Structure formats: structure tokens, C-alpha cells
Coordinates of C-alpha atoms and ligand atoms in Angstrom, one line a residue:
M49 CA 0.0 0.0 0.0
I50 CA 1.3 3.5 -0.8
K51 CA 1.9 5.7 2.2
R52 CA -1.4 7.3 3.4
K53 CA -1.2 9.6 6.3
V54 CA -4.1 11.2 8.2
V55 CA -3.7 13.7 11.0
L56 CA -6.6 14.1 13.4
V57 CA -6.9 17.4 15.5
G58 CA -9.2 16.9 18.4
T59 CA -9.2 13.5 20.2
G60 CA -12.6 13.9 22.0
F61 CA -15.7 11.8 21.4
V62 CA -16.1 12.7 17.7
G63 CA -12.4 12.5 16.9
M64 CA -11.9 9.1 18.5
S65 CA -15.1 7.6 17.1
F66 CA -13.7 8.5 13.7
A67 CA -10.3 7.2 14.6
Y68 CA -11.7 3.9 15.8
S69 CA -13.9 3.5 12.8
L70 CA -11.0 4.3 10.4
F71 CA -8.8 1.9 12.4
N72 CA -11.3 -0.9 11.9
Q73 CA -12.0 -0.2 8.2
G74 CA -8.3 0.1 7.4
G75 CA -6.7 1.7 4.3
V76 CA -4.5 4.2 6.1
N77 CA -1.0 3.4 7.4
E78 CA -0.2 6.5 9.5
L79 CA -2.6 8.1 11.9
V80 CA -1.4 11.0 14.0
L81 CA -3.4 12.4 16.9
I82 CA -3.1 16.0 18.1
D83 CA -5.0 17.6 21.0
V84 CA -4.5 20.6 23.2
L85 CA -4.6 18.0 25.9
K86 CA -1.3 16.2 24.9
E87 CA -1.7 13.4 27.5
K88 CA -5.2 12.6 26.2
A89 CA -3.9 12.3 22.7
E90 CA -1.0 10.1 23.9
G91 CA -3.3 7.9 25.9
E92 CA -5.7 7.5 22.9
A93 CA -2.8 6.6 20.6
L94 CA -1.6 3.9 23.0
D95 CA -5.1 2.5 23.5
L96 CA -5.8 2.3 19.8
S97 CA -2.4 0.8 19.0
H98 CA -3.1 -2.1 21.3
G99 CA -5.9 -3.3 18.9
L100 CA -3.4 -3.5 16.0
A101 CA -3.1 -7.3 16.2
Y102 CA -6.8 -7.5 15.2
S103 CA -7.0 -4.7 12.7
P104 CA -7.3 -5.2 8.9
N105 CA -3.9 -3.6 8.0
N106 CA -0.8 -2.5 9.9
M107 CA -1.0 1.1 10.9
E108 CA 1.3 3.4 12.9
V109 CA -0.8 5.3 15.4
R110 CA 1.0 8.0 17.5
Y111 CA 0.4 11.4 19.0
G112 CA 2.2 14.3 17.7
D113 CA 2.4 18.0 16.9
Y114 CA 1.5 20.2 13.9
N115 CA 4.8 19.4 12.1
E116 CA 3.2 16.1 11.3
C117 CA 0.8 17.9 8.9
K118 CA 3.6 18.6 6.5
D119 CA 3.3 15.3 4.6
A120 CA -0.2 14.4 5.6
D121 CA -2.8 13.5 2.8
I122 CA -5.7 14.7 5.0
V123 CA -6.1 16.6 8.2
V124 CA -9.4 16.1 10.0
I125 CA -10.5 18.8 12.5
T126 CA -12.9 17.7 15.3
A127 CA -11.5 20.0 18.0
G128 CA -13.7 22.5 19.8
I129 CA -16.6 22.6 22.2
A130 CA -19.7 20.5 21.7
Q131 CA -23.4 21.3 22.2
K132 CA -24.8 21.2 25.7
P133 CA -28.4 20.1 26.2
G134 CA -30.8 22.6 24.7
Q135 CA -28.0 24.5 22.9
T136 CA -28.1 25.0 19.1
R137 CA -25.0 24.4 16.9
L138 CA -24.9 28.1 15.9
E139 CA -24.4 29.0 19.6
L140 CA -20.9 27.4 19.5
V141 CA -19.7 29.7 16.8
E142 CA -17.5 32.3 18.6
T143 CA -15.4 29.8 20.6
N144 CA -15.1 27.2 17.8
S145 CA -14.2 29.7 15.1
K146 CA -11.3 31.0 17.3
I147 CA -10.1 27.5 17.9
A148 CA -10.4 26.6 14.2
K149 CA -8.5 29.6 13.1
N150 CA -5.7 28.9 15.5
I151 CA -5.5 25.2 14.5
T152 CA -5.6 26.1 10.7
K153 CA -2.7 28.5 11.1
N154 CA -0.7 25.8 12.8
I155 CA -1.5 23.3 10.1
M156 CA -0.5 25.7 7.3
K157 CA 2.7 26.7 9.0
S158 CA 3.9 23.1 8.6
G159 CA 3.8 23.4 4.8
F160 CA 0.7 21.3 4.5
C161 CA -0.7 21.0 1.0
G162 CA -3.3 18.2 1.3
I163 CA -7.1 18.3 2.0
I164 CA -8.7 19.5 5.2
V165 CA -11.9 17.8 6.5
V166 CA -13.9 19.5 9.2
A167 CA -16.6 18.2 11.6
T168 CA -16.5 20.8 14.3
N169 CA -19.8 22.6 14.7
P170 CA -21.4 24.8 13.4
V171 CA -19.7 22.8 10.7
D172 CA -20.7 25.0 7.7
I173 CA -19.3 28.1 9.3
I174 CA -16.2 26.4 10.8
T175 CA -15.4 25.0 7.3
Y176 CA -15.7 28.5 5.9
V177 CA -13.4 29.9 8.5
V178 CA -10.8 27.1 7.9
Q179 CA -10.9 27.7 4.1
K180 CA -10.5 31.5 4.5
T181 CA -7.7 31.1 7.0
S182 CA -5.8 28.3 5.1
K183 CA -6.3 30.0 1.7
L184 CA -6.5 26.5 0.2
D185 CA -8.7 26.1 -2.8
P186 CA -12.3 25.6 -1.6
S187 CA -12.4 22.2 -3.3
R188 CA -9.7 21.1 -0.8
V189 CA -11.6 22.2 2.4
I190 CA -14.6 20.1 3.0
G191 CA -17.1 19.9 5.9
T192 CA -19.2 16.9 6.9
G193 CA -22.2 19.1 6.1
T194 CA -25.5 17.1 6.1
M195 CA -23.8 13.7 5.8
L196 CA -25.0 12.7 9.3
D197 CA -28.5 14.2 8.8
T198 CA -28.6 12.2 5.5
A199 CA -27.6 9.0 7.2
R200 CA -30.2 9.6 9.9
L201 CA -32.9 10.2 7.2
R202 CA -31.9 7.0 5.4
Y203 CA -32.0 5.0 8.6
M204 CA -35.4 6.4 9.7
L205 CA -37.0 5.9 6.2
G206 CA -35.5 2.4 6.3
E207 CA -37.3 1.7 9.6
E208 CA -40.6 3.1 8.3
L209 CA -40.5 1.1 5.1
D210 CA -38.5 -1.9 6.4
V211 CA -35.9 -1.4 3.7
N212 CA -32.1 -1.5 4.1
P213 CA -30.8 2.2 4.5
V214 CA -28.2 1.4 1.9
D215 CA -30.9 1.2 -0.8
I216 CA -32.5 4.5 0.2
D217 CA -31.4 7.3 -2.0
A218 CA -32.6 10.2 0.1
I219 CA -30.7 13.4 1.2
V220 CA -30.8 16.2 3.6
I221 CA -29.4 19.5 2.4
G222 CA -28.8 23.0 3.6
E223 CA -27.3 24.0 7.0
H224 CA -26.2 21.2 9.3
G225 CA -28.7 22.5 11.8
D226 CA -32.3 23.5 12.3
S227 CA -32.8 25.0 8.9
S228 CA -31.8 21.8 6.9
F229 CA -34.5 20.2 4.7
V230 CA -35.3 17.3 2.5
P231 CA -35.8 17.8 -1.3
W232 CA -38.4 15.0 -1.5
E233 CA -38.6 15.2 -5.3
Y234 CA -35.1 13.9 -5.4
C235 CA -35.6 11.0 -2.9
N236 CA -35.9 7.5 -4.2
I237 CA -36.3 4.0 -2.7
G238 CA -34.7 1.7 -5.2
C239 CA -35.7 3.3 -8.5
K240 CA -39.1 4.6 -7.2
N241 CA -39.7 8.2 -6.1
I242 CA -40.7 8.5 -2.4
L243 CA -43.6 10.8 -3.2
D244 CA -45.2 8.0 -5.4
I245 CA -44.6 5.5 -2.7
A246 CA -46.2 7.8 -0.1
K247 CA -49.2 8.3 -2.4
Q248 CA -49.7 4.6 -2.8
K249 CA -49.7 4.2 1.0
N250 CA -52.2 7.1 1.4
K251 CA -49.6 9.2 3.0
T252 CA -48.9 12.9 2.4
I253 CA -45.8 15.1 2.2
G254 CA -46.9 16.1 5.8
D255 CA -46.3 12.6 6.9
L256 CA -42.8 12.6 5.3
E257 CA -42.1 16.0 7.0
V258 CA -42.7 14.3 10.4
I259 CA -39.7 12.0 9.6
R260 CA -37.7 15.1 8.6
D261 CA -38.5 16.6 12.0
E262 CA -37.3 13.5 13.8
V263 CA -34.0 13.7 11.8
K264 CA -33.7 17.4 12.8
N265 CA -34.4 16.7 16.4
A266 CA -32.2 13.5 16.6
A267 CA -29.1 15.3 18.0
Y268 CA -31.1 17.1 20.7
E269 CA -32.7 13.9 21.8
I270 CA -29.3 12.0 21.9
I271 CA -27.6 14.9 23.7
E272 CA -30.4 15.0 26.3
K273 CA -30.0 11.3 26.9
K274 CA -26.2 10.7 26.7
K275 CA -24.7 14.2 26.5
A276 CA -23.1 13.9 23.0
T277 CA -23.5 12.3 19.6
Y278 CA -20.4 10.7 18.0
Y279 CA -20.7 7.3 16.4
G280 CA -22.8 8.4 13.4
V281 CA -20.5 11.4 12.6
G282 CA -17.4 9.1 13.2
M283 CA -18.8 6.8 10.4
A284 CA -19.6 9.8 8.2
L285 CA -16.0 11.1 8.6
T286 CA -14.6 7.7 7.8
K287 CA -16.7 7.5 4.6
L288 CA -15.5 11.0 3.5
V289 CA -11.9 10.4 4.3
K290 CA -11.8 7.0 2.5
A291 CA -13.7 8.5 -0.5
I292 CA -10.8 11.0 -0.8
L293 CA -8.0 8.5 -0.2
D294 CA -9.5 6.0 -2.6
D295 CA -10.5 8.6 -5.3
E296 CA -14.0 7.1 -5.1
K297 CA -15.9 9.7 -7.2
T298 CA -18.7 9.1 -4.9
I299 CA -21.6 11.5 -4.1
L300 CA -21.9 12.8 -0.6
T301 CA -23.9 15.7 1.0
V302 CA -20.8 17.5 2.2
S303 CA -20.5 21.1 3.3
T304 CA -19.0 22.7 0.2
Y305 CA -18.4 26.2 -1.2
L306 CA -21.1 27.8 -3.2
N307 CA -20.1 30.8 -5.3
G308 CA -22.8 31.2 -8.0
K309 CA -24.4 27.7 -8.0
Y310 CA -27.9 27.5 -6.5
N311 CA -27.9 31.3 -6.8
E312 CA -25.8 31.5 -3.6
E313 CA -22.5 33.4 -3.1
D314 CA -19.6 32.9 -0.7
V315 CA -21.1 30.4 1.6
Y316 CA -20.4 26.8 2.7
V317 CA -23.5 24.6 3.0
G318 CA -24.5 21.0 2.7
I319 CA -25.1 20.0 -1.0
P320 CA -24.5 16.7 -2.9
A321 CA -21.0 16.8 -4.4
I322 CA -18.7 14.4 -6.2
I323 CA -15.7 13.5 -4.0
T324 CA -12.4 12.5 -5.6
G325 CA -8.8 12.2 -4.6
S326 CA -8.5 16.0 -5.2
G327 CA -11.5 16.9 -3.0
V328 CA -14.8 18.2 -4.3
R329 CA -14.7 17.8 -8.1
E330 CA -18.2 19.0 -8.9
L331 CA -21.4 20.0 -7.2
L332 CA -24.7 18.4 -8.3
E333 CA -27.0 21.4 -9.0
L334 CA -30.5 20.1 -8.4
D335 CA -33.3 21.9 -10.1
L336 CA -35.1 22.8 -6.8
N337 CA -38.7 23.7 -6.7
E338 CA -39.6 27.2 -5.5
E339 CA -40.3 26.1 -1.9
D340 CA -37.1 24.2 -1.6
Q341 CA -35.0 27.0 -3.1
K342 CA -36.5 29.3 -0.5
K343 CA -35.5 26.8 2.2
L344 CA -31.9 26.7 0.8
D345 CA -31.9 30.6 0.7
N346 CA -33.0 30.6 4.3
S347 CA -30.2 28.3 5.4
C348 CA -27.6 30.3 3.5
N349 CA -28.9 33.6 4.8
L350 CA -28.7 32.3 8.3
L351 CA -25.2 31.1 7.8
K352 CA -24.1 34.4 6.2
E353 CA -25.6 36.4 9.0
T354 CA -23.7 34.4 11.6
I355 CA -20.5 34.7 9.6
E356 CA -20.9 38.5 9.6
K357 CA -20.9 38.5 13.4
I358 CA -17.5 36.8 13.7
A359 CA -14.1 38.1 12.4
V360 CA -13.0 35.7 9.7
Ligands
NAD753 P1 -15.2 16.8 23.0 O1 -15.2 17.8 24.0 O2 -15.3 15.4 23.4 O3 -13.8 16.9 22.2 C1 -13.2 18.0 21.7 C2 -11.7 17.9 21.8 O4 -11.1 19.1 21.2 C3 -11.2 17.8 23.2 O5 -10.3 16.6 23.3 C4 -10.4 19.1 23.4 O6 -9.3 18.9 24.2 C5 -10.0 19.4 21.9 N1 -9.6 20.8 21.7 C6 -10.2 21.9 22.1 N2 -9.5 23.0 21.8 C7 -8.4 22.5 21.0 C8 -7.4 23.2 20.4 N3 -7.3 24.5 20.3 N4 -6.5 22.4 19.8 C9 -6.6 21.1 19.8 N5 -7.5 20.4 20.4 C10 -8.5 21.1 21.0 O7 -16.3 17.2 21.9 P2 -16.9 16.2 20.8 O8 -18.1 15.6 21.3 O9 -15.8 15.3 20.2 O10 -17.3 17.2 19.6 C11 -16.4 17.9 18.8 C12 -17.0 18.8 17.8 O11 -17.7 18.0 16.9 C13 -18.1 19.7 18.5 O12 -18.0 21.0 17.9 C14 -19.4 19.0 18.1 O13 -20.5 19.9 18.1 C15 -19.0 18.5 16.7 N6 -20.0 17.5 16.2 C16 -20.2 17.6 14.8 C17 -21.0 16.7 14.2 C18 -21.3 16.8 12.7 O14 -22.1 16.1 12.2 N7 -20.5 17.6 12.0 C19 -21.7 15.7 15.0 C20 -21.5 15.7 16.4 C21 -20.6 16.6 17.0

């Protein structure tokens, strides 16, 4: 296997769920852990290394500093504070944008020229901050966007219809937050549009929107019950990182830069995009109906208003 190196900044719940998932799926031979709490990163590296005898490929896992980013293929940022019960993602913005700026400067000082993947919330804004600070091409700075929301939607539709989520081609787009939405016209189960399936079952779009509300509220419910959410996003990060490393040309609802497409300017938001070894190759520009375009405009306006309040 050619050398593939990933650096993870932030070894909390989300970071380590990603690291554990990547470790189990394989495909990387160097994983470096960085955290402001050096001992935590060191402990996590040791703990993970002890599973090597049972992992699919040999991998060097160690803790380190930002010099490690110099020859990394991908740096994943999961550092920052997380939502507390009742808090929205947008409320984390001031603290996490300062942390993200600082981390990005350190990454770039190393001479890094790979791809940065961001999961820290509010993910669309933090990805924007990382891109502006790094000055990397926007195609090389990617947020997890609505990947987790999309996975939750596919799971919940799967439960409702008793179908494997893998066969559910449905997406959530917009802000990774309360203004996200489902463009139902573009959601299919197998080859059949979900609106046709709903009609046959005497269900309305209102019934589908109930599922969308459950997706939207999933994080609040989990945080209320167990303080944080991390396995789902850990899997989403693994999917995105492997899509880049394997040049998969796969379509994922990542947070990506819009500058003209969807009539939106200078904003990162969750949209389906083709992911390759060079990052985002192309956005899929869906022909949204008027109502859905308004929902996307609303998400983007909300994100832009929040960006204006912080110094980027
Ligand atoms: P956590 O508190 O468990 O971990 C955060 C880690 O970041 C800690 O280990 C902390 O020491 C480290 N850190 C803080 N400041 C740092 C700095 N300046 N440099 C390096 N490391 C630093 O939190 P968590 O549950 O892992 O959540 C992390 C982030 O992921 C939060 O912003 C959370 O909202 C977000 N999140 C995103 C999604 C998504 O879908 N994008 C889903 C869940 C959580």
C-alpha cells in the first residue's frame, strides 16, 4: 500500500469515534493524533495501538504536533466545544471559530498541501473559517455538512418502510442544523420516487415531514439522553476520508463552497457533491422547486448572518 497519512486534530468523542472507525475499516498506514490535551492524545494513541493485532492492516498510530501535517494527505478537524443540552449548533460559533483559526494557522505553518476535512460545529461556518484562514482552494476544504443528517434520514426511512438504508437514495441538504431540509422530489427508494410510494400508501408530504422533524431533532434527543453524539459522525468522517483517499468519485452531502451555484454566493452549505482524490470535483446542481429553493436561501442567509458576526 502506498503511504497514506491522516492527522486528526481533536481527540474527543467525535475524533476518537472517527479514529476507531477508520482503524477498523483500514486503508491508512499512519494516523497521528493531536489535541491541546497532549496526554489525552498520547493515551488515545496507545489504547488504539493495542488493537493492531486484530486490525485489517498495519497502521502506525501516534500522538504528535503540527509538524506532522507537512506530509499528511488529509487533516481532520474535530477540535472544539460541543453542544450542551438545549444549545443549538450556531451557539458554538465564537469559541469554535477562534479554535479553528488557530488550528488552521498551525496546520498551514507546517507546509501542508493536502485536504482538510472539518466536523467541528457549526460545521458549515467552521469549514468557511478554515478555508479562508488556510487559503487552500475551496475544493480542498470540506465539511461533513449534512452527511450525518442524510444517514439519519436513510435510517429512519428504512425503519418506516422496512428497507435497508443502503438502498434508500434520500438526502438532507442546507445548514447542518435546524434549517436543513429534504428535497423530497429527489428522494428514491430503489428506483421509485418516495412521493409516489407515499401516495400509494395514502400518506402525504406532511407525513414525510414528520420523519424530517425526527431527523432534525435527533441530535437534541441524543444529547439529552447521553450528553453527546459521535458514532454516526465518526462513520460519516470515515466515509468521507476514505472517499478522498480511494479517489472514489462518490456523491456525498458535504459542506461545500457555493459561489454562484444555486444562486448563492460565498457560503459553505450541505449540498451533494462528487468526492475524488483532489477533494470536491463538482457540485450536483439540483433543479429545486420554488419552496425548496426558499429553504436553501433561508439556510444560506442564516449562515451568512452568523459569519458576519465573527471576524473571519
Ligand atoms: P469533545 O469535547 O469530546 O472533544 C473536543 C476535543 O477538542 C477535546 O479533546 C479538546 O481537548 C480538543 N480541543 C479543544 N480545543 C483545542 C485546540 N485549540 N487544539 C486542539 N484540540 C483542542 O467534543 P466532541 O463531542 O468530540 O465534539 C467535537 C465537535 O464535533 C463539536 O463542535 C461538536 O459539536 C461537533 N460535532 C459535529 C457533528 C457533525 O455532524 N459535524 C456531529 C457531532 C458533533
